[in-house]
Short mmCIF file of N, CA and C and ligand atoms in Angstrom, two decimals:
data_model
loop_
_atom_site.label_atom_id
_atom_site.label_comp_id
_atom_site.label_asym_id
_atom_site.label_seq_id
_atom_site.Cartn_x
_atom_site.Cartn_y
_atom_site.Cartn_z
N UNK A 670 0.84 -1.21 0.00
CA UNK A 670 0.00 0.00 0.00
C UNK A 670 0.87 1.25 0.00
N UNK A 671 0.54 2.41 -0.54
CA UNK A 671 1.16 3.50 -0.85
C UNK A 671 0.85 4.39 0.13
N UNK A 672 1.43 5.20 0.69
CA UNK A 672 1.05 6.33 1.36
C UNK A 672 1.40 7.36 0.57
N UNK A 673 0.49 8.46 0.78
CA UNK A 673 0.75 9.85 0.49
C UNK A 673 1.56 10.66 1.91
N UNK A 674 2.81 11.23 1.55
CA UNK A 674 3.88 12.07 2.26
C UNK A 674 4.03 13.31 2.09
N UNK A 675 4.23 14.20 3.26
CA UNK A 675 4.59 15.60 2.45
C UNK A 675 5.81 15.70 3.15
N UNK A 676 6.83 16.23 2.57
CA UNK A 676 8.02 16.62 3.00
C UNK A 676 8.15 18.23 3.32
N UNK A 677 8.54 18.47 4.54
CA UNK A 677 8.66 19.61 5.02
C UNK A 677 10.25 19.73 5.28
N UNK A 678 9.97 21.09 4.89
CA UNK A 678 12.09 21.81 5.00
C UNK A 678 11.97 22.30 6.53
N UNK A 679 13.75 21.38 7.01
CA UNK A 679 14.19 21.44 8.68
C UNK A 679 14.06 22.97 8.90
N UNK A 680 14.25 23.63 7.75
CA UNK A 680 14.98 24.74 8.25
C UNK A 680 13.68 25.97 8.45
N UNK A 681 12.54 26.08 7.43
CA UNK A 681 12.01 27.35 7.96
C UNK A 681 10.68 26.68 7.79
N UNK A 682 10.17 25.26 8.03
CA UNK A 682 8.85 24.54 7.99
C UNK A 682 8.42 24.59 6.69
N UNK A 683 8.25 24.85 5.81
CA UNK A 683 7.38 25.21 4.46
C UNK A 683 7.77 23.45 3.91
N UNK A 684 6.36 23.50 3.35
CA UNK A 684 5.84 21.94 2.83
C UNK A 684 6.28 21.94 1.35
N UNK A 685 7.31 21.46 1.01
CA UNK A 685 7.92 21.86 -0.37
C UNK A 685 7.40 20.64 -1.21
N UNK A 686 7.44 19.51 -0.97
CA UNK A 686 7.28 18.01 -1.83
C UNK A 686 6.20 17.65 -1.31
N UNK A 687 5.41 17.02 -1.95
CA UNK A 687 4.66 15.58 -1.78
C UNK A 687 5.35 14.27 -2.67
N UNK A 688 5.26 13.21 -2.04
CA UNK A 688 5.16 12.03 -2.57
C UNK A 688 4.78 10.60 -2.17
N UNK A 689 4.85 9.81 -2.59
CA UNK A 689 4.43 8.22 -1.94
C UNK A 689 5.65 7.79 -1.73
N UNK A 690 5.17 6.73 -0.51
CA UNK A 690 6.02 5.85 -0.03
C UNK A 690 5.66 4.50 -0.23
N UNK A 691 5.98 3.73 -0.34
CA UNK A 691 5.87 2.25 0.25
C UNK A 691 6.02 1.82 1.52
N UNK A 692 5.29 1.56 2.24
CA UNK A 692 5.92 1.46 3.56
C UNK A 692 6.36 0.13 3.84
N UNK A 693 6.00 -0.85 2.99
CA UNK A 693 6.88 -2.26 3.48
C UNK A 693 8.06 -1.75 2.84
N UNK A 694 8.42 -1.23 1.99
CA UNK A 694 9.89 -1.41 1.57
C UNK A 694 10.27 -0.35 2.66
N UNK A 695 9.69 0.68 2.78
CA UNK A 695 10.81 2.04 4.02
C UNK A 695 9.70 2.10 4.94
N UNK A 696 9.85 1.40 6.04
CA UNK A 696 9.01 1.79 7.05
C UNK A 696 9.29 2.96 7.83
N UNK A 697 10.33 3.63 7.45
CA UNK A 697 11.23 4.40 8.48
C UNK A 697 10.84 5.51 7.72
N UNK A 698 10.74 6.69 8.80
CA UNK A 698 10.30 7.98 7.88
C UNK A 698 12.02 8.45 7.32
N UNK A 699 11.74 9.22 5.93
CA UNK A 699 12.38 9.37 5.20
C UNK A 699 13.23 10.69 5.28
N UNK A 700 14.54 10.98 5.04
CA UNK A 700 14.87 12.68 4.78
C UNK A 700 15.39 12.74 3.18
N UNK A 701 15.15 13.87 2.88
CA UNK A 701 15.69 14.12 1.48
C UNK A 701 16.11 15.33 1.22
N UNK A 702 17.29 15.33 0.70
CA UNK A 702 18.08 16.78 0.25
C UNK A 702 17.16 17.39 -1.06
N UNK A 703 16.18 18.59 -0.69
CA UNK A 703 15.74 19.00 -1.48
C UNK A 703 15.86 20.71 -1.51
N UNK A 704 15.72 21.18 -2.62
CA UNK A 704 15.72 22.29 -2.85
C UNK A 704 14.80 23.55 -2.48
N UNK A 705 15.07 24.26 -1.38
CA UNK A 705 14.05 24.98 -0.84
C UNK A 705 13.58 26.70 -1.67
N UNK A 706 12.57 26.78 -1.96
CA UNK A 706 12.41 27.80 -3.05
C UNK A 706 12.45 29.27 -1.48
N UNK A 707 11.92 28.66 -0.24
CA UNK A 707 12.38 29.87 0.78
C UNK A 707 13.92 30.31 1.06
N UNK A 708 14.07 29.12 1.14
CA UNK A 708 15.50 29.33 2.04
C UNK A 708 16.25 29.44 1.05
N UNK A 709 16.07 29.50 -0.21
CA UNK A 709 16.92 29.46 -1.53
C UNK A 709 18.45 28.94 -1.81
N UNK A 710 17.90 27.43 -1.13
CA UNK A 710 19.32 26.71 -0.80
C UNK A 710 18.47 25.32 -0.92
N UNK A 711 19.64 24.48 -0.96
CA UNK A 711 19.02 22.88 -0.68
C UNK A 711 19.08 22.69 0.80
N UNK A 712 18.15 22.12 1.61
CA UNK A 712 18.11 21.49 2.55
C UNK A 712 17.44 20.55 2.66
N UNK A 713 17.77 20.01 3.88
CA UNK A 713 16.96 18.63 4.69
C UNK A 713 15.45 18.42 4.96
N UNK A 714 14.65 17.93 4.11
CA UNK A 714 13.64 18.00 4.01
C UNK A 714 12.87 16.41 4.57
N UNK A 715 12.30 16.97 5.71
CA UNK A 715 11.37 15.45 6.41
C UNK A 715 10.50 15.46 5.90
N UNK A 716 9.84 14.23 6.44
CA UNK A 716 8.67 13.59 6.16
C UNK A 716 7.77 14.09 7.39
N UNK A 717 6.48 14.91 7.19
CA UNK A 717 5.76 15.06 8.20
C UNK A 717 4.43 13.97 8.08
N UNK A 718 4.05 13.63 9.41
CA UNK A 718 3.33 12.70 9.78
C UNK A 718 2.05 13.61 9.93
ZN1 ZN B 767 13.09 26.22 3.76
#
């Protein structure tokens, strides 16, 4: 089963990504180096629950 994810940037909260997960393959919430259009830098972007 797929979940729907939104990824939020560590640095100033703003919800930059959505995407799916699999959760049998990554049960573990995810981080991803993504590109923040605020912080106008790449950062560390979680998975909010
Ligand atoms: Zn940011």
């Amino acid at each position: 089963m797929r979940d729907r994810i939104t990824f939020k940037c560590s640095v100033c909260g703003d919800e930059n990504y959505i995407g799916t997960r699999n959760k049998k393959k990554h049960p573990e919430r995810m981080n991803i180096k993504k590109y923040c259009p605020k912080c106008n830098k790449m950062t560390e972007h979680k998975e909010k629950k």
